[in-house]
mmCIF file of C-alpha atoms in Angstrom:
data_model
loop_
_atom_site.group_PDB
_atom_site.id
_atom_site.type_symbol
_atom_site.label_atom_id
_atom_site.label_comp_id
_atom_site.label_asym_id
_atom_site.label_seq_id
_atom_site.Cartn_x
_atom_site.Cartn_y
_atom_site.Cartn_z
ATOM 1 C CA UNK A 31 -24.822 11.410 17.565
ATOM 2 C CA UNK A 32 -27.966 11.685 19.635
ATOM 3 C CA UNK A 33 -28.178 9.528 22.751
ATOM 4 C CA UNK A 34 -25.633 6.985 21.482
ATOM 5 C CA UNK A 35 -23.250 7.775 24.325
ATOM 6 C CA UNK A 36 -25.344 6.112 27.010
ATOM 7 C CA UNK A 37 -24.404 5.958 30.676
ATOM 8 C CA UNK A 38 -20.681 6.092 31.241
ATOM 9 C CA UNK A 39 -19.706 5.903 27.544
ATOM 10 C CA UNK A 40 -17.065 8.329 26.329
ATOM 11 C CA UNK A 41 -16.915 9.821 22.852
ATOM 12 C CA UNK A 42 -13.905 7.678 21.992
ATOM 13 C CA UNK A 43 -15.693 4.520 23.133
ATOM 14 C CA UNK A 44 -18.655 5.404 20.939
ATOM 15 C CA UNK A 45 -16.369 6.078 17.970
ATOM 16 C CA UNK A 46 -14.500 2.801 18.492
ATOM 17 C CA UNK A 47 -17.810 0.942 18.591
ATOM 18 C CA UNK A 48 -19.100 2.642 15.444
ATOM 19 C CA UNK A 49 -15.860 2.738 13.462
ATOM 20 C CA UNK A 50 -15.845 -0.859 12.241
ATOM 21 C CA UNK A 51 -19.390 -0.428 10.974
ATOM 22 C CA UNK A 52 -18.568 2.709 8.999
ATOM 23 C CA UNK A 53 -14.982 1.977 7.991
ATOM 24 C CA UNK A 54 -15.977 0.131 4.764
ATOM 25 C CA UNK A 55 -17.814 3.239 3.589
ATOM 26 C CA UNK A 56 -14.848 5.459 4.413
ATOM 27 C CA UNK A 57 -12.439 3.186 2.575
ATOM 28 C CA UNK A 58 -14.965 2.640 -0.208
ATOM 29 C CA UNK A 59 -15.410 6.289 -1.108
ATOM 30 C CA UNK A 60 -11.643 6.879 -1.068
ATOM 31 C CA UNK A 61 -10.918 3.842 -3.253
ATOM 32 C CA UNK A 62 -13.577 4.796 -5.780
ATOM 33 C CA UNK A 63 -12.192 8.305 -6.034
ATOM 34 C CA UNK A 64 -8.479 7.452 -6.050
ATOM 35 C CA UNK A 65 -8.302 3.983 -7.598
ATOM 36 C CA UNK A 66 -5.461 2.867 -5.324
ATOM 37 C CA UNK A 67 -5.687 0.787 -2.178
ATOM 38 C CA UNK A 68 -2.627 2.451 -0.625
ATOM 39 C CA UNK A 69 -4.039 5.973 -0.958
ATOM 40 C CA UNK A 70 -7.460 4.806 0.215
ATOM 41 C CA UNK A 71 -5.904 3.256 3.319
ATOM 42 C CA UNK A 72 -4.025 6.499 4.015
ATOM 43 C CA UNK A 73 -7.250 8.463 3.702
ATOM 44 C CA UNK A 74 -9.030 6.023 6.009
ATOM 45 C CA UNK A 75 -6.343 6.520 8.648
ATOM 46 C CA UNK A 76 -6.591 10.307 8.241
ATOM 47 C CA UNK A 77 -10.355 10.133 8.739
ATOM 48 C CA UNK A 78 -9.938 8.048 11.897
ATOM 49 C CA UNK A 79 -7.524 10.587 13.373
ATOM 50 C CA UNK A 80 -9.844 13.451 12.427
ATOM 51 C CA UNK A 81 -12.810 11.673 14.008
ATOM 52 C CA UNK A 82 -10.839 10.883 17.174
ATOM 53 C CA UNK A 83 -10.214 14.589 17.687
ATOM 54 C CA UNK A 84 -13.715 15.786 16.796
ATOM 55 C CA UNK A 85 -16.641 16.577 19.087
ATOM 56 C CA UNK A 86 -18.919 13.719 18.080
ATOM 57 C CA UNK A 87 -21.811 15.108 20.119
ATOM 58 C CA UNK A 88 -22.146 17.773 17.429
ATOM 59 C CA UNK A 89 -22.489 15.162 14.641
ATOM 60 C CA UNK A 90 -26.023 14.000 13.817
ATOM 61 C CA UNK A 91 -25.135 11.497 11.068
ATOM 62 C CA UNK A 92 -21.755 9.891 11.725
ATOM 63 C CA UNK A 93 -21.632 7.856 8.502
ATOM 64 C CA UNK A 94 -22.360 10.900 6.334
ATOM 65 C CA UNK A 95 -19.801 12.947 8.258
ATOM 66 C CA UNK A 96 -17.090 10.298 7.905
ATOM 67 C CA UNK A 97 -17.773 9.807 4.197
ATOM 68 C CA UNK A 98 -17.700 13.578 3.660
ATOM 69 C CA UNK A 99 -14.337 13.889 5.423
ATOM 70 C CA UNK A 100 -12.956 11.017 3.326
ATOM 71 C CA UNK A 101 -14.227 12.608 0.123
ATOM 72 C CA UNK A 102 -12.733 15.990 0.993
ATOM 73 C CA UNK A 103 -9.338 14.434 1.723
ATOM 74 C CA UNK A 104 -9.494 12.334 -1.465
ATOM 75 C CA UNK A 105 -10.435 15.387 -3.500
ATOM 76 C CA UNK A 106 -7.377 17.212 -2.157
ATOM 77 C CA UNK A 107 -5.182 14.276 -3.203
ATOM 78 C CA UNK A 108 -6.710 14.155 -6.679
ATOM 79 C CA UNK A 109 -5.892 17.832 -7.156
ATOM 80 C CA UNK A 110 -2.377 17.587 -5.768
ATOM 81 C CA UNK A 111 0.643 17.447 -8.037
ATOM 82 C CA UNK A 112 1.764 14.094 -6.663
ATOM 83 C CA UNK A 113 -1.399 12.433 -7.897
ATOM 84 C CA UNK A 114 -0.994 13.543 -11.510
ATOM 85 C CA UNK A 115 -0.886 10.639 -13.939
ATOM 86 C CA UNK A 116 1.289 12.387 -16.521
ATOM 87 C CA UNK A 117 4.480 10.945 -15.054
ATOM 88 C CA UNK A 118 3.149 7.382 -14.837
ATOM 89 C CA UNK A 119 5.036 5.034 -17.149
ATOM 90 C CA UNK A 120 2.715 3.231 -19.558
ATOM 91 C CA UNK A 121 -1.042 2.688 -19.160
ATOM 92 C CA UNK A 122 -2.533 3.213 -15.705
ATOM 93 C CA UNK A 123 -4.988 0.691 -14.248
ATOM 94 C CA UNK A 124 -6.723 0.737 -10.855
ATOM 95 C CA UNK A 125 -4.993 -1.153 -8.070
ATOM 96 C CA UNK A 126 -6.721 -4.550 -7.662
ATOM 97 C CA UNK A 127 -9.030 -4.748 -4.663
ATOM 98 C CA UNK A 128 -9.939 -8.187 -3.354
ATOM 99 C CA UNK A 129 -13.649 -8.198 -2.571
ATOM 100 C CA UNK A 130 -14.423 -11.871 -1.971
ATOM 101 C CA UNK A 131 -15.445 -13.384 1.386
ATOM 102 C CA UNK A 132 -11.796 -13.838 2.408
ATOM 103 C CA UNK A 133 -10.707 -10.318 1.459
ATOM 104 C CA UNK A 134 -8.521 -8.567 3.989
ATOM 105 C CA UNK A 135 -10.137 -5.231 3.196
ATOM 106 C CA UNK A 136 -13.932 -5.061 3.472
ATOM 107 C CA UNK A 137 -15.644 -2.624 1.137
ATOM 108 C CA UNK A 138 -19.122 -1.851 -0.078
ATOM 109 C CA UNK A 139 -19.096 -3.916 -3.252
ATOM 110 C CA UNK A 140 -21.036 -2.917 -6.329
ATOM 111 C CA UNK A 141 -20.393 -2.175 -9.972
ATOM 112 C CA UNK A 142 -18.656 1.089 -9.099
ATOM 113 C CA UNK A 143 -15.524 -0.732 -7.873
ATOM 114 C CA UNK A 144 -15.058 -2.830 -11.019
ATOM 115 C CA UNK A 145 -11.965 -1.991 -13.047
ATOM 116 C CA UNK A 146 -14.118 -0.995 -16.016
ATOM 117 C CA UNK A 147 -16.169 1.469 -13.973
ATOM 118 C CA UNK A 148 -13.129 2.925 -12.207
ATOM 119 C CA UNK A 149 -11.598 3.594 -15.613
ATOM 120 C CA UNK A 150 -14.808 5.309 -16.718
ATOM 121 C CA UNK A 151 -14.738 7.495 -13.615
ATOM 122 C CA UNK A 152 -11.082 8.260 -14.298
ATOM 123 C CA UNK A 153 -12.277 10.036 -17.440
ATOM 124 C CA UNK A 154 -14.518 12.351 -15.416
ATOM 125 C CA UNK A 155 -13.233 15.611 -14.037
ATOM 126 C CA UNK A 156 -12.373 15.405 -10.316
ATOM 127 C CA UNK A 157 -15.467 17.433 -9.276
ATOM 128 C CA UNK A 158 -17.713 15.245 -11.441
ATOM 129 C CA UNK A 159 -16.222 12.103 -9.948
ATOM 130 C CA UNK A 160 -16.710 13.320 -6.385
ATOM 131 C CA UNK A 161 -20.302 14.424 -7.034
ATOM 132 C CA UNK A 162 -21.197 11.138 -8.728
ATOM 133 C CA UNK A 163 -19.636 8.887 -6.088
ATOM 134 C CA UNK A 164 -21.030 10.792 -3.121
ATOM 135 C CA UNK A 165 -24.554 11.134 -4.483
ATOM 136 C CA UNK A 166 -25.168 8.149 -6.744
ATOM 137 C CA UNK A 167 -23.139 5.561 -4.812
ATOM 138 C CA UNK A 168 -23.290 6.763 -1.205
ATOM 139 C CA UNK A 169 -26.523 8.745 -1.264
ATOM 140 C CA UNK A 170 -25.233 11.970 0.279
ATOM 141 C CA UNK A 171 -27.302 15.123 -0.046
ATOM 142 C CA UNK A 172 -26.118 17.804 -2.419
ATOM 143 C CA UNK A 173 -25.593 20.274 0.398
ATOM 144 C CA UNK A 174 -22.703 18.188 1.731
ATOM 145 C CA UNK A 175 -21.328 17.604 -1.752
ATOM 146 C CA UNK A 176 -21.388 21.331 -2.464
ATOM 147 C CA UNK A 177 -19.332 21.947 0.676
ATOM 148 C CA UNK A 178 -16.715 19.385 -0.342
ATOM 149 C CA UNK A 179 -16.361 20.874 -3.826
ATOM 150 C CA UNK A 180 -16.737 24.513 -2.873
ATOM 151 C CA UNK A 181 -19.636 25.049 -5.281
ATOM 152 C CA UNK A 182 -23.310 25.916 -4.987
ATOM 153 C CA UNK A 183 -25.936 23.225 -4.454
ATOM 154 C CA UNK A 184 -27.244 23.656 -8.049
ATOM 155 C CA UNK A 185 -23.638 23.409 -9.219
ATOM 156 C CA UNK A 186 -23.192 20.127 -7.340
ATOM 157 C CA UNK A 187 -26.392 18.796 -8.894
ATOM 158 C CA UNK A 188 -25.178 19.736 -12.338
ATOM 159 C CA UNK A 189 -21.831 18.019 -11.806
ATOM 160 C CA UNK A 190 -23.510 14.811 -10.667
ATOM 161 C CA UNK A 191 -25.977 14.930 -13.552
ATOM 162 C CA UNK A 192 -23.229 15.433 -16.117
ATOM 163 C CA UNK A 193 -21.211 12.566 -14.635
ATOM 164 C CA UNK A 194 -24.280 10.324 -14.518
ATOM 165 C CA UNK A 195 -24.927 10.845 -18.227
ATOM 166 C CA UNK A 196 -21.342 9.987 -19.125
ATOM 167 C CA UNK A 197 -21.325 6.891 -16.933
ATOM 168 C CA UNK A 198 -24.665 5.735 -18.363
ATOM 169 C CA UNK A 199 -23.380 6.187 -21.905
ATOM 170 C CA UNK A 200 -20.286 4.122 -21.124
ATOM 171 C CA UNK A 201 -22.359 1.368 -19.519
ATOM 172 C CA UNK A 202 -24.680 1.214 -22.534
ATOM 173 C CA UNK A 203 -21.742 0.820 -24.921
ATOM 174 C CA UNK A 204 -20.153 -1.927 -22.799
ATOM 175 C CA UNK A 205 -22.902 -3.907 -21.009
ATOM 176 C CA UNK A 206 -21.800 -5.932 -17.992
ATOM 177 C CA UNK A 207 -21.548 -9.704 -18.420
ATOM 178 C CA UNK A 208 -23.414 -11.923 -16.000
ATOM 179 C CA UNK A 209 -21.537 -13.740 -13.265
ATOM 180 C CA UNK A 210 -22.169 -17.095 -14.971
ATOM 181 C CA UNK A 211 -20.943 -15.869 -18.349
ATOM 182 C CA UNK A 212 -17.815 -14.356 -16.807
ATOM 183 C CA UNK A 213 -17.030 -17.595 -14.991
ATOM 184 C CA UNK A 214 -17.545 -19.669 -18.136
ATOM 185 C CA UNK A 215 -15.353 -17.449 -20.310
ATOM 186 C CA UNK A 216 -12.537 -17.206 -17.761
ATOM 187 C CA UNK A 217 -12.463 -20.968 -17.168
ATOM 188 C CA UNK A 218 -12.156 -21.632 -20.889
ATOM 189 C CA UNK A 219 -9.588 -18.841 -21.215
ATOM 190 C CA UNK A 220 -7.450 -20.233 -18.385
ATOM 191 C CA UNK A 221 -7.475 -23.686 -19.960
ATOM 192 C CA UNK A 222 -6.458 -22.298 -23.355
ATOM 193 C CA UNK A 223 -3.743 -20.130 -21.813
ATOM 194 C CA UNK A 224 -2.254 -22.984 -19.806
ATOM 195 C CA UNK A 225 -2.292 -25.232 -22.882
ATOM 196 C CA UNK A 226 -0.728 -22.586 -25.113
ATOM 197 C CA UNK A 227 -3.744 -22.982 -27.404
ATOM 198 C CA UNK A 228 -3.452 -19.986 -29.732
ATOM 199 C CA UNK A 229 -6.561 -20.875 -31.729
ATOM 200 C CA UNK A 230 -8.522 -21.272 -28.494
ATOM 201 C CA UNK A 231 -7.433 -17.838 -27.309
ATOM 202 C CA UNK A 232 -8.395 -16.270 -30.635
ATOM 203 C CA UNK A 233 -11.878 -17.793 -30.386
ATOM 204 C CA UNK A 234 -12.387 -16.150 -26.976
ATOM 205 C CA UNK A 235 -11.194 -12.685 -27.997
ATOM 206 C CA UNK A 236 -13.334 -10.185 -29.861
ATOM 207 C CA UNK A 237 -11.782 -9.177 -33.215
ATOM 208 C CA UNK A 238 -11.429 -5.633 -31.857
ATOM 209 C CA UNK A 239 -10.203 -6.663 -28.394
ATOM 210 C CA UNK A 240 -7.721 -4.451 -26.573
ATOM 211 C CA UNK A 241 -4.942 -5.634 -24.250
ATOM 212 C CA UNK A 242 -3.755 -3.264 -21.515
ATOM 213 C CA UNK A 243 -0.769 -3.920 -19.251
ATOM 214 C CA UNK A 244 0.153 -1.792 -16.245
ATOM 215 C CA UNK A 245 3.779 -2.298 -15.254
ATOM 216 C CA UNK A 246 4.354 1.218 -13.970
ATOM 217 C CA UNK A 247 7.853 1.173 -15.419
ATOM 218 C CA UNK A 248 8.902 -1.295 -12.718
ATOM 219 C CA UNK A 249 8.586 -4.494 -14.700
ATOM 220 C CA UNK A 250 8.726 -5.413 -18.367
ATOM 221 C CA UNK A 251 5.282 -4.682 -19.830
ATOM 222 C CA UNK A 252 3.814 -3.214 -23.007
ATOM 223 C CA UNK A 253 3.686 0.564 -22.702
ATOM 224 C CA UNK A 254 1.066 0.921 -25.412
ATOM 225 C CA UNK A 255 -2.312 -0.688 -25.922
ATOM 226 C CA UNK A 256 -2.380 -3.743 -28.159
ATOM 227 C CA UNK A 257 -5.393 -3.960 -30.473
ATOM 228 C CA UNK A 258 -6.993 -6.853 -32.343
ATOM 229 C CA UNK A 259 -8.023 -10.279 -31.138
ATOM 230 C CA UNK A 260 -5.429 -12.236 -33.125
ATOM 231 C CA UNK A 261 -2.615 -9.879 -32.153
ATOM 232 C CA UNK A 262 -3.618 -10.003 -28.474
ATOM 233 C CA UNK A 263 -3.785 -13.822 -28.581
ATOM 234 C CA UNK A 264 -0.313 -14.001 -30.125
ATOM 235 C CA UNK A 265 1.153 -11.727 -27.444
ATOM 236 C CA UNK A 266 -0.511 -13.706 -24.662
ATOM 237 C CA UNK A 267 0.649 -17.036 -26.059
ATOM 238 C CA UNK A 268 4.206 -15.727 -26.373
ATOM 239 C CA UNK A 269 4.318 -14.272 -22.861
ATOM 240 C CA UNK A 270 2.786 -17.495 -21.538
ATOM 241 C CA UNK A 271 5.706 -19.441 -22.996
ATOM 242 C CA UNK A 272 8.269 -16.928 -21.724
ATOM 243 C CA UNK A 273 7.120 -16.836 -18.096
ATOM 244 C CA UNK A 274 5.180 -19.941 -17.303
ATOM 245 C CA UNK A 275 3.057 -19.272 -14.204
ATOM 246 C CA UNK A 276 3.223 -21.620 -11.246
ATOM 247 C CA UNK A 277 -0.550 -21.484 -11.140
ATOM 248 C CA UNK A 278 -3.503 -19.334 -12.160
ATOM 249 C CA UNK A 279 -6.172 -18.772 -9.513
ATOM 250 C CA UNK A 280 -9.628 -17.292 -9.644
ATOM 251 C CA UNK A 281 -10.361 -14.403 -7.279
ATOM 252 C CA UNK A 282 -13.046 -11.791 -6.851
ATOM 253 C CA UNK A 283 -11.530 -8.406 -7.673
ATOM 254 C CA UNK A 284 -13.629 -5.265 -7.637
ATOM 255 C CA UNK A 285 -16.757 -7.366 -7.292
ATOM 256 C CA UNK A 286 -16.011 -9.457 -10.378
ATOM 257 C CA UNK A 287 -14.246 -12.734 -11.090
ATOM 258 C CA UNK A 288 -10.635 -12.217 -12.158
ATOM 259 C CA UNK A 289 -7.444 -14.223 -12.719
ATOM 260 C CA UNK A 290 -4.452 -14.099 -10.387
ATOM 261 C CA UNK A 291 -1.178 -15.341 -11.879
ATOM 262 C CA UNK A 292 1.499 -16.703 -9.537
ATOM 263 C CA UNK A 293 5.132 -17.090 -10.495
ATOM 264 C CA UNK A 294 8.204 -17.896 -8.426
ATOM 265 C CA UNK A 295 6.206 -17.886 -5.223
ATOM 266 C CA UNK A 296 4.523 -14.501 -5.613
ATOM 267 C CA UNK A 297 1.633 -12.827 -7.356
ATOM 268 C CA UNK A 298 2.865 -11.815 -10.789
ATOM 269 C CA UNK A 299 -0.274 -10.246 -12.226
ATOM 270 C CA UNK A 300 -3.955 -9.690 -11.609
ATOM 271 C CA UNK A 301 -6.045 -9.795 -14.774
ATOM 272 C CA UNK A 302 -9.552 -8.460 -15.226
ATOM 273 C CA UNK A 303 -11.639 -8.697 -18.367
ATOM 274 C CA UNK A 304 -14.516 -6.993 -20.071
ATOM 275 C CA UNK A 305 -16.888 -9.406 -21.787
ATOM 276 C CA UNK A 306 -19.590 -8.741 -24.355
ATOM 277 C CA UNK A 307 -21.678 -11.485 -25.956
ATOM 278 C CA UNK A 308 -19.351 -14.182 -24.676
ATOM 279 C CA UNK A 309 -16.179 -12.595 -26.076
ATOM 280 C CA UNK A 310 -13.408 -10.708 -24.284
ATOM 281 C CA UNK A 311 -13.397 -7.132 -25.544
ATOM 282 C CA UNK A 312 -10.803 -5.797 -23.072
ATOM 283 C CA UNK A 313 -8.110 -7.678 -21.168
ATOM 284 C CA UNK A 314 -6.450 -5.661 -18.402
ATOM 285 C CA UNK A 315 -3.319 -6.947 -16.683
ATOM 286 C CA UNK A 316 -1.870 -5.258 -13.583
ATOM 287 C CA UNK A 317 1.807 -6.193 -13.210
ATOM 288 C CA UNK A 318 3.163 -3.219 -11.273
ATOM 289 C CA UNK A 319 4.534 -4.915 -8.131
ATOM 290 C CA UNK A 320 3.585 -1.896 -5.998
ATOM 291 C CA UNK A 321 -0.056 -2.598 -6.846
ATOM 292 C CA UNK A 322 0.140 -6.301 -6.012
ATOM 293 C CA UNK A 323 1.530 -6.281 -2.474
ATOM 294 C CA UNK A 324 -1.976 -6.396 -0.955
ATOM 295 C CA UNK A 325 -3.299 -9.214 -3.157
#
């Protein structure tokens, strides 16, 4: 770390001073790779302990080193049996991450933490995901990425390139709505939902819209995707009548405006949407209580 120690400064004092500056990157890489706040927080703690026991005088670029350690630990988790999605009940959605100014967990916010992009990256192979996140999001050199993945430098380049093409294709097929358009659509949607206005909901949903609910088997939720704007509107209107929310708030989740439903004094769901040409093409509702404790 060069001459960062200064007179009378210990390695631990230097690390403590630098940690808060680099912690968002450590958490950010883990969250992007794992899609869960809990696992990302565990990885962040592991990285801190690893850094506290390391000889920091041998580290030239602390941020790159910390991000690399986080990526290696996340990659191990992805490959482990406990992280396999096969046993998850119903559709899996990323754990909501508050990213607004009042968020308890700071993170480097960009498109790569949106629910849509995390789902795209979920379709990549673990090595592709690691290569893409480390290079295209965090700007690490391929030499470090190759070490994390246990491949050659050309192999790491190829993995990142393949992932980049797949991500670009997905982004082209589902262009990102502007902040203003998202706010307009969600405000109208909330009003229609609260009023039980079925026709209003239908007008906001694309004819081919898909509705995804993640209950994790811990709460009553659809275990299959629901397709079709009219069908989705009917299901939403019915569930709105069955469990009337105390209130519906706006919040920034994954860098985008989302809806937070409150019921009986707690967060009941966090809903994110995908919007194209002013219509909702995908409505994603996280209801798994384990994924809502940090909202």
